[in-house]
Amino acid sequence: MSKVKTSFFCQNCGTQYAKWQGQCNACKEWNTIAEEIIQKQDKVAWKSEPTPTSKAPKPLKINEIDSKQEVRMDTTDSELNRVLGGGLVPGSLTLLGGEPGIGKSTLLLQVSLKLPYKTLYVSGEESQKQIKMRAERITPNSDNCYILTETKTQNIFKQIETIEPEVVIIDSIQTLHTDYIESTAGSISQIRETTAELIKFAKESNIPVILIGHITKDGNIAGPKILEHMVDTVLQFEGDRNHIYRILRSLKNRFGSTSELGIYEMLGSGLREVSNPSEILISHKDEELSGTAIATTLEGMRPLMIEIQSLVSTAVYGTPQRSTTGYNAKRLNMILAVLEKRAGFRLGAKDVFLNVTGGISVDDPAIDLAVVAAILSSNEDIPVGKGFCFAGEVGLSGEIRPVNRVDQRIQEAEKLGFDTIFVSKYNKIALKNTGIKIELVAKIEDVASILFG
């Protein structure tokens, strides 16, 4: 038997050292370096033995490479397809991260039950009966979904050879272990080795693999940072467990855009795809109230209508409060300074509270104009008309600056039944004969005079 080999790894960033030291040179964290056994076994992973007929790859000229579009596998989930860039790419490795209880396992189990492909769902955290109970709650039985409770990669690969699935889902990568490494499951070396085996399997068999990953208290995916570099796609499942809405983002995608967004609603029967996000981001009320304004924003290729709420009141204490939810607090202070200096509104001695409804955070500068309208509406106690919406960035001199893809924003506002949209007069608008009135404004004073006379 070969001699036992050990090495030292930083538990925070995964950097390897020959001996122990107090501080990691890479991430500068203290007391994170631990010893792990890295003894190699005589067993082989997924078909790692070279076959006699295998040929070494040869370099090709770039104009000789076949550039045909890769055929993607439809997941039957429009939101997941959008975030992935059109569906699963054969042979790809996708990592899904998120907080405990957010719905990662529910999402992938729901997808695996609806997939028209033979799917192997491997769980190292739940028994087959537990998964069956959740599956009965989510959707009727499926003939294409196989459930396996196993944590050893060698046993998983044996079952894969027997079943021959078209999609493999692993829940979760931190529970897997391999005979190649003599250390506990979830350690740096185990995560790195099991991921490498799965990558080799995915690339050689052309079968897509989806991994679920735990996250740390800082919100980062647990394990070495190299895990995110090894996989093809990294998805983040976000949301507050006290709210019913969940957001799926792409942090890395070798096959598509990273600016796309998927929105789900958590119900007792599973996750519902929200095809029209504006329905959850705009509150429905019978009477007009001051301090609210509707903004048009973009998340990837998708336009959204969001509601901005503001409350302006006289400061009780000496120093006025500035509080925001879902909006940059420093940008709010900048807008208040512009209103004070350029437009003459006396807000320096007043409390200002700002909220983006729906529990989402927005950093699109195009919502500045709606923020201004909501603040002035609350200050004057005059409601903004129900049919008004806004798309404009506010500059430091009080001018309304143009925003990108304004035509798409106007079309979304028209589709949802708004009468008037306020945009910068410097925007180049290609749309003709629109059913919505386009109000071109140059300064904050122009907006205030139209809204409040």
Short mmCIF file of C-alpha atoms in Angstrom, two decimals:
data_model
loop_
_atom_site.label_atom_id
_atom_site.label_comp_id
_atom_site.label_asym_id
_atom_site.label_seq_id
_atom_site.Cartn_x
_atom_site.Cartn_y
_atom_site.Cartn_z
CA MET A 1 0.00 0.00 0.00
CA SER A 2 1.29 3.44 -0.89
CA LYS A 3 2.52 5.77 1.81
CA VAL A 4 -0.08 8.08 3.34
CA LYS A 5 0.38 11.61 2.06
CA THR A 6 -0.93 14.71 3.77
CA SER A 7 -1.08 18.36 2.80
CA PHE A 8 -2.38 21.59 4.30
CA PHE A 9 -5.33 23.48 2.81
CA CYS A 10 -6.91 26.84 3.64
CA GLN A 11 -10.56 26.09 4.52
CA ASN A 12 -11.57 29.54 3.28
CA CYS A 13 -10.03 29.78 -0.20
CA GLY A 14 -8.56 26.30 -0.85
CA THR A 15 -4.89 27.31 -1.22
CA GLN A 16 -2.51 24.38 -0.61
CA TYR A 17 0.60 24.59 1.60
CA ALA A 18 3.43 22.16 2.32
CA LYS A 19 3.31 22.92 6.06
CA TRP A 20 1.04 24.59 8.58
CA GLN A 21 1.12 28.33 9.09
CA GLY A 22 -1.08 30.76 11.00
CA GLN A 23 -2.18 33.05 8.19
CA CYS A 24 -3.16 32.21 4.62
CA ASN A 25 -1.06 34.20 2.16
CA ALA A 26 -3.83 34.22 -0.45
CA CYS A 27 -6.93 35.40 1.46
CA LYS A 28 -5.17 36.80 4.58
CA GLU A 29 -7.47 34.87 6.95
CA TRP A 30 -6.08 33.55 10.24
CA ASN A 31 -6.34 29.97 11.62
CA THR A 32 -8.04 28.59 8.51
CA ILE A 33 -5.27 26.16 7.42
CA ALA A 34 -5.92 22.51 8.28
CA GLU A 35 -4.18 19.22 7.48
CA GLU A 36 -5.92 16.74 5.16
CA ILE A 37 -4.97 13.25 4.01
CA ILE A 38 -4.59 12.99 0.24
CA GLN A 39 -3.72 9.29 -0.07
CA LYS A 40 -4.39 7.91 -3.55
CA GLN A 41 -6.15 4.56 -3.96
CA ASP A 42 -5.70 1.95 -6.67
CA LYS A 43 -9.34 2.26 -7.83
CA VAL A 44 -10.25 4.19 -10.96
CA ALA A 45 -12.94 6.80 -11.41
CA TRP A 46 -15.24 7.19 -14.40
CA LYS A 47 -13.52 5.33 -17.25
CA SER A 48 -10.24 7.05 -16.50
CA GLU A 49 -8.18 4.28 -18.13
CA PRO A 50 -7.07 5.21 -21.65
CA THR A 51 -8.39 2.83 -24.28
CA PRO A 52 -6.01 1.43 -26.93
CA THR A 53 -8.05 3.03 -29.72
CA SER A 54 -8.16 6.51 -28.18
CA LYS A 55 -6.29 9.19 -30.09
CA ALA A 56 -4.69 12.32 -28.72
CA PRO A 57 -6.47 15.51 -29.88
CA LYS A 58 -4.73 17.48 -32.63
CA PRO A 59 -4.71 21.27 -33.04
CA LEU A 60 -7.03 22.68 -35.71
CA LYS A 61 -7.06 26.02 -37.50
CA ILE A 62 -9.80 28.20 -36.09
CA ASN A 63 -11.59 28.39 -39.45
CA GLU A 64 -11.64 24.55 -39.63
CA ILE A 65 -13.55 24.15 -36.35
CA ASP A 66 -17.24 23.29 -36.72
CA SER A 67 -19.12 26.29 -35.35
CA LYS A 68 -22.67 24.94 -35.57
CA GLN A 69 -24.96 25.97 -32.75
CA GLU A 70 -24.99 23.42 -29.92
CA VAL A 71 -28.40 21.79 -29.52
CA ARG A 72 -29.73 22.57 -26.04
CA MET A 73 -31.96 20.39 -23.88
CA ASP A 74 -35.28 21.98 -22.94
CA THR A 75 -35.83 21.87 -19.15
CA THR A 76 -39.60 22.59 -19.58
CA ASP A 77 -39.06 25.49 -17.14
CA SER A 78 -39.12 28.81 -19.02
CA GLU A 79 -37.44 30.75 -16.19
CA LEU A 80 -34.60 28.23 -15.82
CA ASN A 81 -34.19 28.09 -19.62
CA ARG A 82 -33.89 31.88 -19.75
CA VAL A 83 -31.20 32.04 -17.05
CA LEU A 84 -29.23 29.14 -18.59
CA GLY A 85 -29.29 30.89 -21.96
CA GLY A 86 -31.82 28.66 -23.72
CA GLY A 87 -31.62 25.30 -21.93
CA LEU A 88 -29.09 22.73 -20.71
CA VAL A 89 -25.98 22.24 -22.83
CA PRO A 90 -25.02 18.53 -23.21
CA GLY A 91 -21.84 17.74 -21.29
CA SER A 92 -22.05 20.90 -19.15
CA LEU A 93 -21.65 21.15 -15.38
CA THR A 94 -24.03 23.57 -13.60
CA LEU A 95 -23.71 24.61 -9.95
CA LEU A 96 -26.79 25.91 -8.09
CA GLY A 97 -26.18 27.71 -4.78
CA GLY A 98 -28.49 29.28 -2.22
CA GLU A 99 -29.33 29.57 1.46
CA PRO A 100 -30.76 26.60 3.41
CA GLY A 101 -34.50 26.22 2.91
CA ILE A 102 -34.67 28.61 -0.05
CA GLY A 103 -35.93 25.87 -2.43
CA LYS A 104 -32.88 24.56 -4.33
CA SER A 105 -33.83 20.89 -3.94
CA THR A 106 -37.49 21.65 -4.65
CA LEU A 107 -36.60 23.47 -7.88
CA LEU A 108 -34.38 20.69 -9.24
CA LEU A 109 -36.71 17.87 -8.13
CA GLN A 110 -39.57 19.69 -9.82
CA VAL A 111 -37.52 20.08 -13.01
CA SER A 112 -36.37 16.43 -12.94
CA LEU A 113 -39.98 15.20 -12.61
CA LYS A 114 -41.06 17.21 -15.66
CA LEU A 115 -38.05 16.58 -17.89
CA PRO A 116 -38.80 14.50 -21.01
CA TYR A 117 -35.35 12.89 -20.58
CA LYS A 118 -34.31 9.98 -18.38
CA THR A 119 -33.04 11.68 -15.20
CA LEU A 120 -31.03 10.38 -12.24
CA TYR A 121 -31.56 12.43 -9.07
CA VAL A 122 -28.80 11.57 -6.56
CA SER A 123 -29.36 12.73 -2.98
CA GLY A 124 -26.86 12.49 -0.17
CA GLU A 125 -29.05 14.38 2.31
CA GLU A 126 -32.51 12.78 2.11
CA SER A 127 -33.84 9.25 1.94
CA GLN A 128 -35.85 7.97 -1.02
CA LYS A 129 -39.07 8.07 1.04
CA GLN A 130 -38.51 11.72 1.98
CA ILE A 131 -37.97 12.64 -1.67
CA LYS A 132 -41.06 10.63 -2.67
CA MET A 133 -43.19 12.58 -0.15
CA ARG A 134 -41.97 15.89 -1.59
CA ALA A 135 -42.44 14.68 -5.16
CA GLU A 136 -46.08 13.75 -4.48
CA ARG A 137 -46.67 17.28 -3.19
CA ILE A 138 -45.03 18.92 -6.22
CA THR A 139 -46.29 17.02 -9.26
CA PRO A 140 -47.77 13.65 -10.32
CA ASN A 141 -45.44 10.68 -10.69
CA SER A 142 -42.93 10.55 -13.51
CA ASP A 143 -41.64 7.52 -15.40
CA ASN A 144 -38.40 9.25 -16.39
CA CYS A 145 -37.05 10.17 -12.93
CA TYR A 146 -34.85 7.76 -10.93
CA ILE A 147 -33.98 8.50 -7.27
CA LEU A 148 -30.68 7.31 -5.76
CA THR A 149 -29.49 7.96 -2.20
CA GLU A 150 -25.71 7.60 -2.34
CA THR A 151 -22.65 9.66 -1.43
CA LYS A 152 -19.80 7.57 -2.88
CA THR A 153 -18.91 8.62 -6.42
CA GLN A 154 -17.72 5.14 -7.48
CA ASN A 155 -21.15 3.67 -6.61
CA ILE A 156 -22.90 6.55 -8.38
CA PHE A 157 -20.94 5.88 -11.58
CA LYS A 158 -21.85 2.16 -11.42
CA GLN A 159 -25.56 3.09 -11.27
CA ILE A 160 -25.10 5.56 -14.12
CA GLU A 161 -23.64 2.79 -16.29
CA THR A 162 -26.64 0.60 -15.42
CA ILE A 163 -29.43 3.18 -15.86
CA GLU A 164 -27.79 5.27 -18.63
CA PRO A 165 -29.54 8.56 -17.76
CA GLU A 166 -29.60 11.63 -20.02
CA VAL A 167 -29.40 14.14 -17.11
CA VAL A 168 -27.75 13.75 -13.69
CA ILE A 169 -28.61 15.89 -10.65
CA ILE A 170 -26.43 15.79 -7.49
CA ASP A 171 -27.82 17.01 -4.15
CA SER A 172 -25.35 18.11 -2.92
CA ILE A 173 -21.67 18.26 -3.90
CA GLN A 174 -20.63 18.77 -0.24
CA THR A 175 -22.00 15.32 0.71
CA LEU A 176 -20.05 13.34 -1.91
CA HIS A 177 -16.80 11.50 -1.24
CA THR A 178 -14.44 9.43 -3.37
CA ASP A 179 -12.07 6.55 -2.63
CA TYR A 180 -9.28 8.60 -4.15
CA ILE A 181 -9.05 10.86 -1.08
CA GLU A 182 -8.91 9.70 2.55
CA SER A 183 -10.61 12.71 4.12
CA THR A 184 -14.11 13.56 5.30
CA ALA A 185 -16.91 14.54 2.91
CA GLY A 186 -17.18 18.30 2.46
CA SER A 187 -13.45 18.95 2.92
CA ILE A 188 -11.51 21.02 0.40
CA SER A 189 -9.75 18.05 -1.20
CA GLN A 190 -12.93 15.91 -1.38
CA ILE A 191 -14.96 18.67 -3.07
CA ARG A 192 -12.18 19.31 -5.57
CA GLU A 193 -11.65 15.61 -6.39
CA THR A 194 -15.36 14.67 -6.67
CA THR A 195 -16.03 17.71 -8.88
CA ALA A 196 -13.10 16.76 -11.12
CA GLU A 197 -14.53 13.22 -11.49
CA LEU A 198 -17.96 14.61 -12.39
CA ILE A 199 -16.43 17.00 -14.94
CA LYS A 200 -14.56 14.10 -16.55
CA PHE A 201 -17.79 12.07 -16.65
CA ALA A 202 -19.84 14.96 -18.14
CA LYS A 203 -17.32 15.80 -20.87
CA GLU A 204 -16.69 12.18 -21.92
CA SER A 205 -20.33 11.02 -21.84
CA ASN A 206 -21.86 14.35 -23.07
CA ILE A 207 -24.42 14.14 -20.25
CA PRO A 208 -25.26 17.40 -18.41
CA VAL A 209 -24.73 17.39 -14.63
CA ILE A 210 -26.40 19.79 -12.19
CA LEU A 211 -24.87 20.20 -8.71
CA ILE A 212 -26.44 21.76 -5.62
CA GLY A 213 -23.93 23.65 -3.47
CA HIS A 214 -24.19 24.88 0.12
CA ILE A 215 -23.25 28.46 0.92
CA THR A 216 -21.34 29.99 3.83
CA LYS A 217 -22.63 32.66 6.23
CA ASP A 218 -21.10 35.30 3.93
CA GLY A 219 -23.32 34.12 1.06
CA ASN A 220 -20.48 32.50 -0.92
CA ILE A 221 -20.62 28.91 -2.14
CA ALA A 222 -18.96 26.66 0.43
CA GLY A 223 -15.71 24.96 -0.51
CA PRO A 224 -12.71 26.16 -2.46
CA LYS A 225 -13.13 29.04 -4.92
CA ILE A 226 -11.73 26.71 -7.58
CA LEU A 227 -15.10 24.89 -7.50
CA GLU A 228 -16.73 27.87 -9.24
CA HIS A 229 -13.89 28.03 -11.77
CA MET A 230 -14.21 24.31 -12.63
CA VAL A 231 -17.92 24.30 -13.47
CA ASP A 232 -19.45 25.83 -16.62
CA THR A 233 -22.36 27.67 -15.02
CA VAL A 234 -22.96 29.07 -11.52
CA LEU A 235 -26.56 29.91 -10.56
CA GLN A 236 -27.65 31.69 -7.39
CA PHE A 237 -31.12 31.10 -5.88
CA GLU A 238 -32.07 34.12 -3.76
CA GLY A 239 -34.98 35.36 -1.71
CA ASP A 240 -36.22 35.89 1.82
CA ARG A 241 -37.68 32.77 3.44
CA ASN A 242 -40.39 35.01 4.94
CA HIS A 243 -41.51 36.07 1.44
CA ILE A 244 -42.97 33.83 -1.26
CA TYR A 245 -40.89 35.13 -4.18
CA ARG A 246 -37.56 33.67 -5.28
CA ILE A 247 -35.04 35.03 -7.79
CA LEU A 248 -32.70 32.87 -9.87
CA ARG A 249 -29.55 34.67 -11.10
CA SER A 250 -26.60 33.58 -13.21
CA LEU A 251 -23.21 34.49 -11.70
CA LYS A 252 -21.19 32.71 -14.39
CA ASN A 253 -22.29 31.20 -17.70
CA ARG A 254 -19.99 29.93 -20.44
CA PHE A 255 -22.96 29.40 -22.76
CA GLY A 256 -25.05 32.55 -22.30
CA SER A 257 -25.57 35.90 -20.63
CA THR A 258 -25.05 36.47 -16.91
CA SER A 259 -27.55 39.34 -16.77
CA GLU A 260 -30.71 37.23 -17.10
CA LEU A 261 -33.15 36.78 -14.24
CA GLY A 262 -35.73 34.12 -13.36
CA ILE A 263 -38.57 34.77 -10.88
CA TYR A 264 -40.56 32.10 -9.01
CA GLU A 265 -43.37 32.10 -6.49
CA MET A 266 -43.11 29.54 -3.67
CA LEU A 267 -46.42 27.74 -3.18
CA GLY A 268 -47.47 24.67 -1.22
CA SER A 269 -47.39 22.68 -4.47
CA GLY A 270 -43.87 23.80 -5.41
CA LEU A 271 -42.42 26.72 -7.33
CA ARG A 272 -44.57 28.60 -9.85
CA GLU A 273 -42.87 30.37 -12.76
CA VAL A 274 -43.70 34.08 -12.84
CA SER A 275 -43.83 35.00 -16.54
CA ASN A 276 -44.97 38.59 -15.85
CA PRO A 277 -42.92 39.91 -12.90
CA SER A 278 -44.70 43.29 -12.94
CA GLU A 279 -47.76 41.57 -11.42
CA ILE A 280 -45.85 40.98 -8.16
CA LEU A 281 -43.82 44.21 -8.13
CA ILE A 282 -46.72 46.64 -8.48
CA SER A 283 -49.22 46.82 -5.64
CA HIS A 284 -52.90 46.86 -6.59
CA LYS A 285 -54.88 49.54 -4.77
CA ASP A 286 -58.24 51.21 -5.38
CA GLU A 287 -57.41 54.74 -4.21
CA GLU A 288 -54.51 56.94 -5.25
CA LEU A 289 -51.93 57.54 -2.52
CA SER A 290 -49.10 60.05 -2.42
CA GLY A 291 -45.48 58.92 -2.33
CA THR A 292 -45.62 56.15 -4.97
CA ALA A 293 -44.30 56.13 -8.54
CA ILE A 294 -43.79 53.41 -11.16
CA ALA A 295 -40.36 52.93 -12.78
CA THR A 296 -39.37 50.86 -15.80
CA THR A 297 -36.16 48.88 -15.27
CA LEU A 298 -34.32 46.09 -17.06
CA GLU A 299 -32.93 42.82 -15.74
CA GLY A 300 -30.96 41.26 -18.58
CA MET A 301 -33.24 41.25 -21.63
CA ARG A 302 -36.38 41.45 -19.51
CA PRO A 303 -38.17 44.77 -18.80
CA LEU A 304 -39.83 45.11 -15.39
CA MET A 305 -42.24 47.65 -13.94
CA ILE A 306 -41.47 48.28 -10.27
CA GLU A 307 -43.13 50.47 -7.68
CA ILE A 308 -41.10 53.03 -5.73
CA GLN A 309 -42.57 54.11 -2.38
CA SER A 310 -41.39 57.16 -0.46
CA LEU A 311 -42.29 58.82 2.82
CA VAL A 312 -41.13 62.35 3.58
CA SER A 313 -41.89 63.73 7.05
CA THR A 314 -40.60 66.41 9.40
CA ALA A 315 -37.56 65.24 11.36
CA VAL A 316 -38.38 64.75 15.05
CA TYR A 317 -34.74 64.75 16.12
CA GLY A 318 -31.95 67.08 15.11
CA THR A 319 -30.44 64.90 12.41
CA PRO A 320 -32.91 63.80 9.68
CA GLN A 321 -33.04 60.08 8.84
CA ARG A 322 -32.29 58.63 5.41
CA SER A 323 -33.41 55.01 5.07
CA THR A 324 -33.67 52.85 1.92
CA THR A 325 -34.78 49.29 1.13
CA GLY A 326 -33.72 47.84 -2.22
CA TYR A 327 -32.04 51.09 -3.35
CA ASN A 328 -28.54 52.53 -2.89
CA ALA A 329 -28.55 54.83 0.16
CA LYS A 330 -25.68 56.97 -1.21
CA ARG A 331 -27.56 57.53 -4.46
CA LEU A 332 -30.62 58.64 -2.46
CA ASN A 333 -28.47 61.23 -0.65
CA MET A 334 -27.17 62.44 -4.03
CA ILE A 335 -30.71 62.83 -5.43
CA LEU A 336 -31.84 64.71 -2.31
CA ALA A 337 -28.87 67.07 -2.67
CA VAL A 338 -29.77 67.68 -6.34
CA LEU A 339 -33.40 68.42 -5.40
CA GLU A 340 -32.22 70.85 -2.72
CA LYS A 341 -29.56 72.64 -4.76
CA ARG A 342 -30.90 72.60 -8.33
CA ALA A 343 -34.68 72.49 -7.92
CA GLY A 344 -35.10 74.47 -4.67
CA PHE A 345 -37.00 71.83 -2.65
CA ARG A 346 -36.27 72.13 1.08
CA LEU A 347 -35.69 68.53 2.16
CA GLY A 348 -32.58 68.99 4.33
CA ALA A 349 -34.56 69.03 7.58
CA LYS A 350 -36.93 66.16 6.72
CA ASP A 351 -36.82 62.39 7.18
CA VAL A 352 -36.84 60.50 3.88
CA PHE A 353 -37.69 56.78 3.67
CA LEU A 354 -37.55 54.92 0.35
CA ASN A 355 -38.69 51.39 -0.50
CA VAL A 356 -38.67 49.23 -3.66
CA THR A 357 -41.68 46.92 -3.39
CA GLY A 358 -41.50 43.17 -3.94
CA GLY A 359 -38.35 42.68 -1.84
CA ILE A 360 -35.93 43.10 -4.75
CA SER A 361 -32.81 45.27 -5.01
CA VAL A 362 -32.36 47.46 -8.09
CA ASP A 363 -29.21 49.30 -9.17
CA ASP A 364 -30.47 50.53 -12.56
CA PRO A 365 -29.92 54.34 -12.74
CA ALA A 366 -33.05 54.60 -14.93
CA ILE A 367 -35.25 54.46 -11.81
CA ASP A 368 -33.84 57.80 -10.54
CA LEU A 369 -36.69 59.76 -12.11
CA ALA A 370 -39.31 57.58 -10.38
CA VAL A 371 -37.46 58.08 -7.07
CA VAL A 372 -37.63 61.87 -7.59
CA ALA A 373 -41.36 61.67 -8.44
CA ALA A 374 -42.12 59.54 -5.35
CA ILE A 375 -40.17 61.88 -3.02
CA LEU A 376 -41.83 65.04 -4.40
CA SER A 377 -45.25 63.37 -4.31
CA SER A 378 -44.86 62.53 -0.62
CA ASN A 379 -43.42 65.98 0.17
CA GLU A 380 -46.30 67.79 -1.57
CA ASP A 381 -48.84 65.13 -0.47
CA ILE A 382 -50.18 64.97 -4.03
CA PRO A 383 -50.47 61.51 -5.63
CA VAL A 384 -48.84 60.74 -8.97
CA GLY A 385 -51.40 59.76 -11.59
CA LYS A 386 -52.11 56.02 -11.97
CA GLY A 387 -51.23 56.07 -15.66
CA PHE A 388 -47.79 57.67 -15.22
CA CYS A 389 -44.46 55.83 -15.27
CA PHE A 390 -40.83 56.98 -15.47
CA ALA A 391 -37.52 56.03 -17.13
CA GLY A 392 -34.66 58.49 -16.67
CA GLU A 393 -31.36 59.03 -14.90
CA VAL A 394 -30.85 62.17 -12.81
CA GLY A 395 -27.54 64.03 -13.20
CA LEU A 396 -25.81 66.22 -10.62
CA SER A 397 -26.85 69.40 -12.44
CA GLY A 398 -30.51 68.41 -12.24
CA GLU A 399 -30.79 67.29 -15.89
CA ILE A 400 -32.63 64.14 -16.95
CA ARG A 401 -30.12 61.93 -18.72
CA PRO A 402 -31.02 59.34 -21.41
CA VAL A 403 -31.15 55.62 -20.56
CA ASN A 404 -30.37 52.54 -22.66
CA ARG A 405 -32.96 50.47 -24.55
CA VAL A 406 -35.67 53.06 -24.00
CA ASP A 407 -37.85 51.59 -26.79
CA GLN A 408 -38.15 48.29 -24.91
CA ARG A 409 -39.12 50.14 -21.72
CA ILE A 410 -41.80 52.13 -23.56
CA GLN A 411 -43.27 48.98 -25.14
CA GLU A 412 -43.49 47.26 -21.73
CA ALA A 413 -45.26 50.30 -20.21
CA GLU A 414 -47.71 50.38 -23.12
CA LYS A 415 -48.36 46.64 -22.84
CA LEU A 416 -49.27 47.01 -19.15
CA GLY A 417 -51.76 49.82 -19.86
CA PHE A 418 -49.90 52.98 -18.77
CA ASP A 419 -51.00 56.27 -20.39
CA THR A 420 -47.84 58.39 -20.11
CA ILE A 421 -44.12 57.66 -19.73
CA PHE A 422 -41.58 60.34 -18.76
CA VAL A 423 -38.21 59.98 -20.54
CA SER A 424 -35.28 62.27 -21.25
CA LYS A 425 -35.68 64.58 -24.25
CA TYR A 426 -32.13 63.54 -25.24
CA ASN A 427 -33.16 59.90 -25.80
CA LYS A 428 -33.31 58.75 -29.42
CA ILE A 429 -36.67 57.00 -29.74
CA ALA A 430 -37.22 54.85 -32.82
CA LEU A 431 -40.83 53.89 -32.05
CA LYS A 432 -43.57 55.40 -34.21
CA ASN A 433 -47.34 55.60 -33.66
CA THR A 434 -47.27 54.31 -30.08
CA GLY A 435 -50.44 54.13 -28.03
CA ILE A 436 -48.72 55.62 -24.98
CA LYS A 437 -47.93 59.33 -24.62
CA ILE A 438 -44.17 59.96 -24.41
CA GLU A 439 -43.45 63.00 -22.22
CA LEU A 440 -39.98 64.38 -23.01
CA VAL A 441 -38.39 66.23 -20.08
CA ALA A 442 -34.98 67.90 -19.71
CA LYS A 443 -34.84 68.95 -16.02
CA ILE A 444 -36.34 67.99 -12.68
CA GLU A 445 -38.35 71.26 -12.71
CA ASP A 446 -40.13 70.12 -15.89
CA VAL A 447 -41.28 66.90 -14.18
CA ALA A 448 -42.43 68.75 -11.05
CA SER A 449 -44.41 71.31 -13.04
CA ILE A 450 -46.21 68.62 -15.07
CA LEU A 451 -47.02 66.41 -12.06
CA PHE A 452 -47.85 69.02 -9.43
CA GLY A 453 -48.51 72.17 -11.43
#
